[in-house]
Amino acid sequence: MQASQQTKRSGRFRVLESQPINQDGFVTEWPEMGFVAMASPNDPKPSIRVESGKVVELDGKSREQFDMLDQFIADYTLDSTIAEKVMAMDGLDIARKLVDIHVSRSEMIELARGMTPAKVVEVLNHMNVVEMMMALQKMRARKTPSNQCHVTNVRDNPVLMAADAAEAGLRGFDEQETTVGIVRYAPFNALALLIGSQTARGGILTQDALEEATELRLAMLGLTSYAETISIYGTESVFIDGDDTPWSKSFLASAYASRGAKMRFTSGTGSEVQMAGAEGKSMLYLEVRCVMMAKGAGVQGLQNGSISCIGVPAAVPSGLRAVLAENLTTTMFDLEVASGNDQTFSHSPIRRSAKMLCQMLPGTDFIFSGYSAVPNSDNMFAGSNMDTTDMDDYLVLQRDMMVDGGLRPVDEESVIQIRHEAASALQAVFDELGFPAITDEEVESATYANSSEDMPLRNVVDDLKAAERILNEGITGLDVALALEKRGYREIAERIFNMLKQRVAGDYLHTSAIIDKNNIVRSAVNDENDYSGPGTGYRLSPERWEEIKNIRQAISPQDFD
């Protein structure tokens, strides 16, 4: 080879390097800093010792050496009456039970109560991705899978938000989450999401992801119905860095429950690495500690799947397998799981779809904990794994695989109609409560808009002053319902009033609860997952299959000449 030829590039490699996948970031493992997905040489070995009903040794540490997570898990999560027996079982045998259709979900939940974090990691390391998906199909709490979405926009425009929430409800999302660009807009965002979602159908749960005090206040006013952005972490140093302890998080969870509001914690692989506090442990080991802490705290469930840290596990070998493993772990502890897919992590559409299918095919309580029901350019959670431009792809995947991903095909006329109704309802409420006027031009724009770029500008200063009135004057969900009823929006008013009644009944505080269009709570109590092999568990009803397969693009072969 001549010198001039040594610098000549392979055409094949030049093309490969221009592909989207090569815009992603990949790193080699670095266990000392936590850059390892599921098995660090620094992970502890499983062990347990119980004396007089108290755990005195956990994963190689004596009780005197426990950090606060060890103590919390030992005292509130582990069942000391069965722990030594379960820990004596072979990890491979437990892994096989997870996959075995002849071993029930309830038996596996009983076994999980006796496992330490290191034991759970040992079990999961025996499983490949397909086996984990098989186990997840059996272990999720609610039989019927569901989905959650993000509804935000970069201008915090309430009219657009109400219209987007209505369309998202029409498309099938059972939970909707918003957040803010400007924190003082938070009450308006909660209000717009509430009215928009209930315009589509009654029973859709909504949340406004904020700092914890304001988020709780909006829930107490009845403007939101659940929360999930209450973060927990897998090492003591990172937990303390957030000015929290497992006990303070548990107290906050009980505050939500006491006011009839649903509550999940949030955690995920990679967060401790991102905060430089992984202590050399694997991402999965630290996340299993979070799952077990959530169980001990008594919350309904967990939003995990790496969430905003997804770029960290996605960069290391076996990282997306670890993300699936953390979802599975959550179900093993009988917790509701909102399984991530809520932040963009890859430039490759193949990779994004492959990651999502790990949750979509087996089904979870919420396959996305934030499908972007708006264009990612308007997503204030930094963009989701999929957004509105991927809606048709998602619907076709449901149809191709004959799988229920929680969404339904919609037609353009219905979308336009529901968006207009939601924007008009918000316009009436703003007028009734004396907020800055929403013009007919804004209603028209929101009806047909794709993004915030299609909306007229509002007076931000006047909006912020009015939004603060909601908190200062204590404007409640009941006030909103009364305003809607007075202005002729009786059906939406009744739906909001029904959501307030749900808070008194408290049924939707059960694990994996959603509320259907008839205002009936569906949870692990009355819709328990009973999968035990072919012909059992969730199956598409004939009506649901008709809905899924009739996408708008499909034409009759009889129409061809």
XYZ file of C-alpha atoms in Angstrom:
561
model
C 0.000 0.000 0.000
C 1.426 3.390 -0.956
C 1.486 6.309 1.509
C -1.222 8.195 -0.429
C -3.542 5.203 -0.103
C -3.157 4.971 3.694
C -5.329 8.108 4.235
C -7.959 7.047 1.745
C -11.198 6.210 3.569
C -13.398 3.211 2.997
C -16.556 4.354 1.273
C -18.526 1.841 3.354
C -17.258 3.283 6.638
C -17.760 6.860 5.463
C -21.427 6.106 4.800
C -21.795 4.256 8.097
C -20.372 7.153 10.065
C -22.991 9.483 8.600
C -25.849 7.361 9.945
C -27.978 8.669 12.863
C -26.738 5.954 15.240
C -23.255 7.441 15.088
C -24.463 10.724 16.519
C -25.176 8.837 19.765
C -22.600 8.681 22.550
C -21.058 5.404 23.717
C -18.515 4.788 26.471
C -16.612 1.792 27.750
C -17.271 0.506 31.251
C -15.657 2.327 34.219
C -16.897 0.499 37.333
C -15.097 2.731 39.837
C -17.273 5.666 38.739
C -20.430 3.624 38.217
C -20.315 3.370 34.421
C -21.470 -0.245 34.461
C -25.041 -1.370 33.871
C -25.869 -4.532 35.785
C -22.812 -6.151 37.370
C -20.069 -4.116 38.992
C -17.148 -5.858 40.724
C -17.979 -3.512 43.607
C -21.586 -4.710 43.973
C -22.071 -6.486 47.306
C -22.690 -10.206 47.528
C -26.172 -11.230 48.681
C -26.450 -12.032 52.379
C -28.958 -11.751 55.218
C -28.962 -12.452 58.951
C -31.974 -12.016 61.171
C -31.964 -11.966 64.965
C -35.137 -11.674 67.054
C -37.090 -10.572 64.001
C -34.647 -7.778 63.133
C -32.323 -7.728 60.117
C -28.807 -7.437 61.543
C -26.855 -8.144 58.335
C -27.721 -7.055 54.804
C -25.624 -7.757 51.716
C -22.375 -8.082 53.643
C -22.930 -5.162 56.043
C -23.633 -5.453 59.746
C -26.421 -3.272 61.112
C -23.843 -0.885 62.588
C -22.535 -0.315 59.041
C -25.946 0.361 57.480
C -26.471 3.627 55.648
C -29.952 5.134 55.793
C -31.173 3.231 52.706
C -29.991 -0.079 54.162
C -31.816 0.710 57.397
C -35.014 1.772 55.631
C -35.066 -1.331 53.424
C -34.223 -3.649 56.323
C -36.915 -2.203 58.595
C -39.752 -1.376 56.165
C -39.377 -3.466 52.996
C -37.820 -6.827 53.816
C -40.037 -9.465 55.379
C -37.730 -10.773 58.081
C -39.962 -13.820 58.629
C -39.125 -15.282 55.205
C -35.903 -13.500 54.223
C -33.419 -16.162 55.316
C -35.402 -18.905 53.565
C -35.675 -16.949 50.297
C -32.043 -15.862 50.385
C -31.003 -19.504 50.646
C -32.650 -20.229 47.276
C -30.541 -20.409 44.152
C -30.727 -17.173 42.132
C -30.996 -19.066 38.853
C -33.990 -21.014 40.164
C -35.736 -17.755 41.091
C -35.002 -16.348 37.631
C -36.563 -19.430 36.049
C -39.639 -19.037 38.261
C -40.043 -15.482 36.982
C -40.312 -16.795 33.427
C -42.225 -19.989 34.238
C -45.928 -19.602 33.357
C -46.753 -22.266 35.954
C -45.439 -20.062 38.780
C -47.977 -17.399 39.629
C -47.411 -13.680 39.951
C -48.494 -13.792 43.595
C -45.881 -16.464 44.380
C -43.139 -14.317 42.861
C -44.289 -11.265 44.821
C -44.070 -13.336 47.992
C -40.495 -14.349 47.125
C -39.486 -10.748 46.358
C -40.460 -9.749 49.890
C -37.571 -11.854 51.152
C -34.860 -10.731 48.734
C -32.141 -8.180 49.430
C -31.078 -5.698 46.717
C -27.993 -7.763 45.857
C -30.121 -10.909 45.560
C -32.502 -9.203 43.139
C -29.534 -8.130 41.008
C -28.136 -11.661 41.057
C -31.483 -13.025 39.836
C -31.841 -10.466 37.035
C -28.304 -11.069 35.799
C -29.380 -14.616 34.909
C -32.009 -13.281 32.472
C -31.766 -12.077 28.894
C -33.992 -9.376 27.428
C -36.620 -11.752 26.020
C -36.899 -13.536 29.369
C -37.333 -10.220 31.138
C -40.122 -9.272 28.718
C -41.810 -12.624 29.381
C -41.547 -11.978 33.118
C -42.818 -8.409 32.776
C -45.902 -9.668 30.950
C -46.659 -11.820 33.991
C -45.571 -9.472 36.749
C -47.166 -6.108 35.896
C -49.919 -5.309 38.384
C -52.843 -4.231 36.186
C -54.045 -6.620 33.518
C -54.890 -3.896 30.998
C -51.866 -1.911 29.750
C -52.059 1.859 29.483
C -50.143 4.954 28.514
C -49.237 8.412 29.779
C -48.275 11.539 27.826
C -46.581 14.908 28.125
C -48.591 18.023 27.225
C -46.445 21.157 27.340
C -45.391 24.060 25.141
C -42.433 26.414 25.216
C -44.634 29.494 25.638
C -46.801 27.993 28.387
C -49.723 29.034 26.209
C -52.827 27.833 28.085
C -55.123 27.814 25.053
C -52.821 25.561 23.068
C -52.292 23.385 26.132
C -56.027 22.829 26.586
C -56.416 21.908 22.907
C -53.411 19.555 22.985
C -54.704 17.890 26.158
C -58.091 17.291 24.531
C -56.482 15.711 21.474
C -54.260 13.551 23.691
C -57.338 12.338 25.542
C -59.043 11.497 22.278
C -55.975 9.507 21.223
C -56.263 7.346 24.351
C -53.824 8.591 26.995
C -55.173 7.779 30.473
C -52.729 10.055 32.275
C -51.411 13.450 31.197
C -48.441 15.334 32.618
C -47.404 18.925 32.112
C -44.666 21.189 33.442
C -43.626 24.793 32.927
C -41.163 27.008 31.152
C -41.867 29.813 33.632
C -42.712 28.449 37.062
C -45.301 31.173 37.808
C -47.383 29.824 34.912
C -47.902 26.564 36.815
C -51.495 27.215 37.994
C -52.605 28.115 34.447
C -50.958 24.981 33.065
C -52.731 22.814 35.627
C -56.029 24.517 34.803
C -55.601 24.169 31.038
C -54.637 20.496 31.333
C -57.617 19.781 33.575
C -60.157 21.388 31.233
C -58.583 20.006 28.057
C -58.319 16.444 29.317
C -61.872 16.345 30.661
C -63.165 17.752 27.372
C -61.989 14.552 25.690
C -63.459 12.226 28.306
C -64.036 11.965 32.013
C -61.527 10.163 34.206
C -58.203 11.231 32.697
C -55.664 11.814 35.483
C -53.469 14.922 35.284
C -50.362 16.240 36.994
C -48.246 19.387 36.926
C -44.591 18.484 37.538
C -43.093 21.224 39.722
C -41.151 21.751 42.904
C -42.825 19.667 45.553
C -44.627 22.328 47.618
C -46.425 23.952 44.667
C -47.213 20.575 43.131
C -48.858 19.455 46.358
C -50.753 22.757 46.667
C -52.260 22.400 43.183
C -53.279 18.839 44.002
C -54.955 20.004 47.208
C -56.892 22.607 45.204
C -58.210 19.824 43.004
C -56.559 21.148 39.841
C -54.404 18.022 39.472
C -55.033 14.430 40.516
C -51.640 12.726 40.798
C -47.894 13.303 41.165
C -44.849 11.288 40.227
C -41.864 13.615 40.111
C -40.845 12.903 43.710
C -37.294 11.728 43.182
C -35.424 9.140 45.206
C -31.851 7.897 44.807
C -29.786 4.776 45.395
C -26.920 6.145 47.491
C -26.999 8.070 50.734
C -24.703 10.819 49.461
C -26.933 11.623 46.470
C -30.090 11.384 48.589
C -28.676 13.913 51.068
C -27.536 16.120 48.184
C -31.228 16.506 47.401
C -31.884 17.586 51.021
C -33.982 14.488 51.540
C -34.158 11.178 53.332
C -36.372 8.131 52.781
C -38.413 9.271 55.778
C -39.031 12.799 54.423
C -40.115 11.351 51.068
C -42.454 8.966 52.853
C -43.986 11.889 54.774
C -44.561 13.762 51.503
C -46.197 10.699 49.957
C -48.578 10.444 52.897
C -49.477 14.135 52.455
C -50.683 13.409 48.923
C -52.557 10.297 49.984
C -54.273 12.114 52.838
C -55.747 14.534 50.295
C -56.872 11.781 47.958
C -54.170 12.350 45.343
C -52.359 9.503 43.625
C -48.596 9.370 44.099
C -45.627 7.610 42.492
C -41.951 8.147 43.232
C -39.395 8.662 40.456
C -35.981 7.037 40.151
C -33.855 5.455 37.471
C -30.571 3.924 36.473
C -27.819 6.423 35.860
C -28.968 9.190 38.198
C -26.263 8.450 40.771
C -23.606 8.416 38.030
C -24.861 11.728 36.728
C -24.608 13.190 40.241
C -21.122 11.695 40.784
C -22.309 9.555 43.693
C -22.503 5.994 42.376
C -19.879 4.758 44.863
C -18.602 2.253 42.294
C -21.814 0.229 42.263
C -23.716 -0.894 39.161
C -26.606 1.229 37.971
C -29.044 -1.646 38.462
C -27.969 -2.372 42.039
C -28.568 1.254 43.019
C -31.919 1.328 41.227
C -33.073 -1.852 42.972
C -32.395 -0.062 46.267
C -34.674 2.747 45.051
C -37.443 0.303 44.134
C -37.242 -1.343 47.542
C -37.250 2.036 49.270
C -40.408 2.979 47.352
C -42.023 -0.265 48.450
C -41.148 0.410 52.063
C -42.541 3.943 51.838
C -45.939 2.597 50.805
C -46.382 4.649 47.624
C -48.508 3.275 44.807
C -45.682 2.881 42.393
C -42.637 4.163 40.652
C -41.804 6.025 37.495
C -38.554 4.475 36.376
C -36.756 3.377 33.250
C -33.858 5.810 33.751
C -36.135 8.771 32.858
C -34.058 11.946 32.383
C -30.783 10.028 32.860
C -31.415 7.595 29.987
C -28.348 8.808 28.124
C -26.132 7.323 30.850
C -27.243 3.650 30.767
C -27.763 3.922 27.010
C -24.069 4.697 26.621
C -22.732 1.563 28.348
C -22.934 -2.120 27.360
C -26.191 -3.838 28.384
C -27.579 -0.474 29.453
C -31.033 -0.783 27.876
C -31.245 -4.296 29.296
C -30.683 -2.737 32.725
C -33.515 -0.274 32.060
C -35.870 -3.157 31.308
C -34.588 -4.928 34.436
C -35.489 -1.960 36.636
C -39.016 -1.938 35.189
C -39.313 -5.648 35.950
C -37.989 -5.160 39.475
C -40.721 -2.610 40.183
C -43.416 -5.100 39.236
C -41.765 -7.839 41.342
C -42.423 -5.655 44.381
C -46.092 -5.279 43.411
C -45.717 -1.615 42.530
C -47.298 0.223 39.639
C -44.696 1.022 36.993
C -44.632 3.961 34.613
C -41.840 2.566 32.506
C -39.959 5.520 31.052
C -39.583 6.040 27.296
C -40.186 9.648 28.283
C -36.970 11.263 27.146
C -35.149 11.203 23.871
C -31.843 9.340 24.018
C -30.893 8.364 20.486
C -30.740 9.861 17.005
C -31.464 6.435 15.549
C -35.150 5.675 14.867
C -34.293 1.965 14.862
C -32.742 2.207 18.325
C -35.561 4.356 19.721
C -38.156 1.855 18.496
C -36.192 -1.161 19.751
C -35.938 0.325 23.227
C -39.656 1.183 23.312
C -40.721 -2.297 22.161
C -39.206 -3.790 25.345
C -42.070 -2.169 27.267
C -44.766 -2.024 24.573
C -44.784 -5.726 23.668
C -45.095 -7.193 27.189
C -47.218 -4.212 28.289
C -46.761 -2.179 31.466
C -49.050 -0.057 33.637
C -47.914 2.986 31.635
C -45.718 2.072 28.646
C -44.554 5.655 28.376
C -44.310 7.857 31.419
C -44.516 10.670 28.932
C -45.192 10.072 25.252
C -44.887 13.557 23.816
C -48.425 14.476 22.743
C -46.912 17.637 21.293
C -43.980 18.107 18.912
C -40.708 17.558 20.755
C -39.827 21.177 20.016
C -42.602 22.070 22.490
C -41.761 19.357 25.023
C -40.502 21.025 28.194
C -39.277 17.687 29.576
C -36.411 17.864 27.029
C -38.200 15.784 24.422
C -39.662 12.288 24.568
C -38.530 9.052 22.933
C -41.524 9.528 20.598
C -43.644 12.564 19.781
C -46.601 13.585 17.634
C -44.674 12.954 14.437
C -44.380 9.285 15.484
C -48.109 8.817 16.213
C -48.878 7.043 12.948
C -45.826 4.782 13.321
C -46.976 3.811 16.808
C -50.505 3.053 15.640
C -49.188 0.911 12.797
C -46.938 -0.988 15.222
C -50.000 -1.768 17.356
C -51.709 -3.052 14.194
C -48.674 -4.973 12.909
C -48.073 -6.761 16.197
C -51.733 -6.999 17.269
C -50.689 -5.488 20.575
C -52.415 -2.888 22.750
C -50.109 0.079 23.243
C -52.877 2.178 24.760
C -53.564 4.474 21.792
C -56.357 4.594 19.237
C -56.598 5.873 15.654
C -58.378 9.194 15.263
C -59.706 11.112 12.292
C -58.875 14.712 11.473
C -62.432 15.984 11.831
C -62.774 14.617 15.372
C -59.421 16.108 16.385
C -60.387 19.537 15.069
C -63.727 19.366 16.848
C -62.351 18.330 20.252
C -59.532 20.891 20.123
C -62.028 23.672 19.384
C -64.304 22.618 22.221
C -61.449 22.553 24.742
C -60.084 25.939 23.694
C -63.600 27.443 23.812
C -64.246 25.972 27.274
C -61.012 27.480 28.585
C -61.969 30.810 26.968
C -65.261 30.740 28.907
C -63.570 29.902 32.225
C -61.000 32.669 31.790
C -63.813 35.124 31.142
C -65.898 33.866 34.062
C -62.986 34.061 36.531
C -61.787 37.456 35.289
C -58.504 36.234 33.799
C -56.911 37.932 30.728
C -59.219 37.428 27.755
C -58.722 34.597 25.297
C -59.613 35.907 21.856
C -61.533 34.074 19.172
C -58.352 34.243 17.083
C -56.495 32.283 19.766
C -59.249 29.661 19.903
C -59.128 29.317 16.126
C -55.331 29.045 16.117
C -55.267 26.426 18.882
C -57.897 24.412 17.025
C -55.706 23.973 13.970
C -52.200 24.390 15.472
C -49.359 21.916 15.364
C -47.061 23.782 17.750
C -46.675 26.987 19.756
C -45.243 28.655 16.659
C -48.775 28.665 15.253
C -50.185 30.633 18.200
C -50.615 34.421 18.597
C -48.537 35.902 21.421
C -50.214 36.566 24.770
C -49.407 39.226 27.363
C -47.160 37.189 29.635
C -47.116 39.719 32.476
C -50.915 39.845 32.683
C -51.108 36.033 32.486
C -48.617 35.589 35.321
C -50.482 38.025 37.566
C -53.725 36.164 36.897
C -52.135 32.736 37.394
C -50.968 33.790 40.850
C -54.580 34.575 41.754
C -55.351 30.854 41.629
C -52.971 30.176 44.498
C -53.558 33.420 46.383
C -57.359 33.179 46.252
C -57.504 29.399 46.508
C -59.457 28.867 43.279
C -60.378 25.184 43.250
C -61.483 22.515 40.851
C -65.012 23.070 42.113
C -64.818 26.759 41.151
C -63.747 25.693 37.659
C -66.621 23.219 37.392
C -69.115 25.866 38.492
C -67.757 28.342 35.931
C -68.071 25.768 33.152
C -71.627 24.858 34.161
C -72.614 28.520 34.251
C -71.297 29.050 30.718
C -73.045 26.021 29.240
C -70.259 23.419 29.392
C -72.230 21.108 31.640
C -70.675 17.820 30.494
C -67.097 18.996 31.125
C -68.202 20.489 34.455
C -69.700 17.174 35.554
C -66.538 15.323 34.575
C -64.378 17.668 36.676
C -66.804 17.329 39.579
C -66.587 13.543 39.250
C -62.796 13.755 39.480
C -63.212 15.655 42.755
C -65.555 12.964 44.054
C -62.924 10.341 43.245
C -60.605 12.052 45.724
C -63.129 11.498 48.486
C -63.748 7.854 47.560
C -60.000 7.204 47.275
C -60.344 4.128 45.070
C -57.813 5.460 42.594
C -55.166 5.322 45.303
C -54.992 1.600 44.633
C -51.947 0.261 42.792
C -51.973 0.841 39.022
C -55.236 2.774 39.082
C -56.661 4.502 36.053
C -60.207 5.806 35.624
C -62.233 4.828 32.566
C -64.706 6.973 30.633
C -67.535 5.734 32.849
C -65.732 7.047 35.942
C -64.901 3.493 37.065
C -61.484 2.916 38.635
C -59.465 0.101 37.019
C -56.594 -1.064 39.200
C -54.702 -4.093 40.438
C -57.666 -4.689 42.765
C -60.438 -5.196 40.192
C -58.310 -5.691 37.045
C -55.495 -7.812 38.461
C -53.025 -9.261 35.999
C -53.606 -13.018 35.891
C -51.270 -13.941 33.040
C -50.217 -17.597 33.148
C -49.468 -18.402 29.546
C -51.316 -18.430 26.206
C -55.031 -17.734 26.504
C -54.712 -15.931 29.855
C -54.042 -12.383 30.998
C -54.888 -9.389 28.854
C -56.220 -10.192 25.403
C -57.540 -7.728 22.857
C -61.334 -7.715 22.822
C -62.952 -7.897 19.371
C -64.023 -4.263 19.778
C -60.525 -3.087 20.703
C -58.984 -5.031 17.804
C -61.462 -3.432 15.394
C -60.373 -0.050 16.738
C -56.653 -0.770 16.449
C -56.686 -2.289 12.980
C -58.786 0.402 11.314
C -56.131 3.045 10.849
C -57.106 5.888 8.585
C -54.531 4.957 5.921
C -56.001 1.510 5.301
C -58.069 1.180 2.142
C -60.249 -1.674 0.948
C -58.646 -3.965 -1.657
C -62.068 -3.980 -3.341
C -61.540 -0.330 -4.245
C -58.723 -1.230 -6.648
C -59.714 -1.471 -10.300
